[in-house]
Coordinates of N, CA and C in Angstrom, one line a residue:
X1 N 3.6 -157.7 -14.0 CA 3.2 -156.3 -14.0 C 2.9 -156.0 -12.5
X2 N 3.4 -154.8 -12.3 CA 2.9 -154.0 -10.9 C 1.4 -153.7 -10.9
X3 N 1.2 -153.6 -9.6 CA -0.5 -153.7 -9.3 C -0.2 -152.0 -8.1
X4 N 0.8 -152.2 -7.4 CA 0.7 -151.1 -6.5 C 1.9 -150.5 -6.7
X5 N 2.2 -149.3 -6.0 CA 3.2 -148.6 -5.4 C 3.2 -148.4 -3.8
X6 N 4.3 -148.9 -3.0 CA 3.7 -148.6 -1.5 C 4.9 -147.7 -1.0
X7 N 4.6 -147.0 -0.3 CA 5.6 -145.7 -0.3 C 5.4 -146.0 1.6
X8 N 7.0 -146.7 2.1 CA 6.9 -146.5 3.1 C 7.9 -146.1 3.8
X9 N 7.7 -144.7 4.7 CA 9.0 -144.1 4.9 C 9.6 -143.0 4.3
X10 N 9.2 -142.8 2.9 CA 10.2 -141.9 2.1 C 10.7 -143.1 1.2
X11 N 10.5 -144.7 1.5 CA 11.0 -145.5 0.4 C 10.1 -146.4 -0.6
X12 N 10.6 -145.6 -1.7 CA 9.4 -146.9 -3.0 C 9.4 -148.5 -3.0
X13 N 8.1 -148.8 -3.3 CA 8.5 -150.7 -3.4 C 7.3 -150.6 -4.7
X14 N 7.6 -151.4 -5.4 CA 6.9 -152.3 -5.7 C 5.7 -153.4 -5.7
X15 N 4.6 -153.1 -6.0 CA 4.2 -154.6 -5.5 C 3.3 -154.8 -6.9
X16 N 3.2 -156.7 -6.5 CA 2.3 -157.2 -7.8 C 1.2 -157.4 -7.3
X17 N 0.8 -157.7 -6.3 CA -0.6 -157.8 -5.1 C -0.8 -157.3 -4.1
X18 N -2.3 -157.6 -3.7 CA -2.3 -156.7 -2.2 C -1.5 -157.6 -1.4
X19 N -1.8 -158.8 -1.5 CA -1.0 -159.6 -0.7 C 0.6 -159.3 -0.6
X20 N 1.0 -159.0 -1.3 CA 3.0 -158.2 -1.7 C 2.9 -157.3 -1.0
X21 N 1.7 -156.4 -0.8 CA 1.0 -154.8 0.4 C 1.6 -155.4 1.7
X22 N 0.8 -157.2 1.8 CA 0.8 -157.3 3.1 C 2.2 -157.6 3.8
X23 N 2.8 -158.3 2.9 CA 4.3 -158.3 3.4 C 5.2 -157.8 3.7
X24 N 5.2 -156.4 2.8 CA 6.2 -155.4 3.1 C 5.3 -154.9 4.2
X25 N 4.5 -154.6 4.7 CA 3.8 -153.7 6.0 C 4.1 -154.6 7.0
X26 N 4.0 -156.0 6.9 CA 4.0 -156.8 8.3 C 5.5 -157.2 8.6
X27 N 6.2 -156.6 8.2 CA 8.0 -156.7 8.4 C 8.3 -155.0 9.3
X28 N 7.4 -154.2 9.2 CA 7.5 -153.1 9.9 C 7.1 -152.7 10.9
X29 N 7.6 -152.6 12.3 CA 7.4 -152.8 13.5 C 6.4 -151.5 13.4
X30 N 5.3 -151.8 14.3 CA 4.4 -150.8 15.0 C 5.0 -149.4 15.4
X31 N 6.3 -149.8 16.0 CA 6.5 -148.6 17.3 C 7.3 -147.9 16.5
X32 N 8.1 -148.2 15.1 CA 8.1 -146.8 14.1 C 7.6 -145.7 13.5
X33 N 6.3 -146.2 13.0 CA 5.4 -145.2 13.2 C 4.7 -144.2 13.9
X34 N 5.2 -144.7 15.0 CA 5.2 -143.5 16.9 C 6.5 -142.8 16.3
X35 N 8.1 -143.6 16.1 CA 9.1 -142.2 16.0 C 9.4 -141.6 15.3
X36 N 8.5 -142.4 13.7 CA 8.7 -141.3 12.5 C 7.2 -141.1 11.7
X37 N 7.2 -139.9 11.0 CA 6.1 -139.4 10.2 C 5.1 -140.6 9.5
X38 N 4.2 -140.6 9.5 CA 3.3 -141.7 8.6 C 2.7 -140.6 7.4
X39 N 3.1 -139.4 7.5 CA 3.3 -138.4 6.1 C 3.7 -139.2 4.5
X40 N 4.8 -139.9 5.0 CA 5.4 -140.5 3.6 C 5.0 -142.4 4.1
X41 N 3.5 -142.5 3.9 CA 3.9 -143.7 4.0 C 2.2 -144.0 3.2
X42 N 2.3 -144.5 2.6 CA 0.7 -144.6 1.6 C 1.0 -145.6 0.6
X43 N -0.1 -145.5 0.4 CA -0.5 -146.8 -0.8 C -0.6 -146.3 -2.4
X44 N -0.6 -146.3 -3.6 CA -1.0 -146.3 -4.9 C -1.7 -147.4 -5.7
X45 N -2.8 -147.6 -5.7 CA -3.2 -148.4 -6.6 C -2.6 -148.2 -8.8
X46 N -1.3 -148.9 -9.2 CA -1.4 -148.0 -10.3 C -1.9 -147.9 -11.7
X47 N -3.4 -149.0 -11.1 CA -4.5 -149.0 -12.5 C -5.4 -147.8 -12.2
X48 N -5.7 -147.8 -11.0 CA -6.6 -146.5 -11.0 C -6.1 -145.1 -10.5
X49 N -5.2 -144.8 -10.2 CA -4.5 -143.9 -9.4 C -4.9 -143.3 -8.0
X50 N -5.5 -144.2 -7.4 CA -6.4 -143.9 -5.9 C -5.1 -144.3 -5.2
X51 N -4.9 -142.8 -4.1 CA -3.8 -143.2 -3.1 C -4.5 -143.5 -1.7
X52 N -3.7 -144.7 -1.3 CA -4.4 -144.9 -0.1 C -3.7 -144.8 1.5
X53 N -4.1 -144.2 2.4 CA -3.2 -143.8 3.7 C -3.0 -145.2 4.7
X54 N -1.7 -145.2 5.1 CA -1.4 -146.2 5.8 C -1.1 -145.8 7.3
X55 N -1.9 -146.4 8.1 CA -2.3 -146.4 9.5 C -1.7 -147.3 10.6
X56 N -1.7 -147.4 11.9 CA -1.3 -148.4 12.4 C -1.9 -148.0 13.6
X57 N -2.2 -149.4 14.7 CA -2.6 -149.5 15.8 C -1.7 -150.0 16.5
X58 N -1.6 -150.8 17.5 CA -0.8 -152.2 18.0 C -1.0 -152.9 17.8
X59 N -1.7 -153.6 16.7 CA -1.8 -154.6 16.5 C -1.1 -154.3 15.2
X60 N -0.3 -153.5 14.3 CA 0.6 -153.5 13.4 C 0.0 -152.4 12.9
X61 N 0.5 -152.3 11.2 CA 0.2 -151.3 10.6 C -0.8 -151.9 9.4
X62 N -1.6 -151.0 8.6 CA -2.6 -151.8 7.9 C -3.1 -150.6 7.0
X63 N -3.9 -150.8 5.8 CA -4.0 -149.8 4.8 C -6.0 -148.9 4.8
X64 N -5.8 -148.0 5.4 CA -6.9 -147.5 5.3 C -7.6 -147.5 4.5
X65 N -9.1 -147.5 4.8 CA -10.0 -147.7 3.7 C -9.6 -148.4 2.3
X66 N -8.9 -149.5 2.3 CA -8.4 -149.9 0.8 C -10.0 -150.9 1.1
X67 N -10.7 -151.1 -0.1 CA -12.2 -151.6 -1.2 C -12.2 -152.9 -0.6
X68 N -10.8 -153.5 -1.4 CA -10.8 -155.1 -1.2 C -10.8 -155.6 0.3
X69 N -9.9 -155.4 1.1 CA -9.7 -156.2 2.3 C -10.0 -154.9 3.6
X70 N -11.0 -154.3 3.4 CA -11.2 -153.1 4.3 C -10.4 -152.9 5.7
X71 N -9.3 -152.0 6.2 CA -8.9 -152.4 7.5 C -8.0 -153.6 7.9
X72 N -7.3 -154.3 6.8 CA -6.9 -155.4 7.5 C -5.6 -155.4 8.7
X73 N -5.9 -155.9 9.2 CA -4.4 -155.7 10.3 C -3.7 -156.9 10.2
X74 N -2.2 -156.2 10.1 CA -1.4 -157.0 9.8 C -0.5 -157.3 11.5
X75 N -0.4 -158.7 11.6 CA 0.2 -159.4 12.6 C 1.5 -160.2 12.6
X76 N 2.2 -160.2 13.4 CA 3.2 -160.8 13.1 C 2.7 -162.2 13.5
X77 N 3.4 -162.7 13.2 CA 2.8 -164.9 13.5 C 3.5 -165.2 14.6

């Protein structure tokens, strides 16, 4: 069973954990989000229906104010 919806870009994914959050966000370069809208790019939790905004610094992109892992930034290795 799905746990989220992550809408990045204008494109749907899937996920079964936050962790499944973190992978699809840490495959997406920083400097995208400078050339396109972060309009279409959010989080859905889809037990509770709380949407959550997705942000980025240089140090990647990461899910605002999400409860569990507050802020986390995601890094490439």
């Amino acid at each position: 069973m799905f746990q989220y919806k992550l809408m990045l870009f204008g494109f749907p994914d899937l996920c079964r954990d936050y962790d499944d959050v973190l992978l699809h966000l840490k495959q997406v370069p920083p400097q995208r989000a400078v050339t396109e809208t972060l309009e279409q790019c959010y989080l859905i939790d889809m037990q509770t229906g709380h949407k959550y905004e997705i942000s980025f610094d240089n140090k990647g992109l990461f899910v605002k104010d999400f409860k569990e892992r507050e802020n986390e930034y995601l890094k490439s290795d």
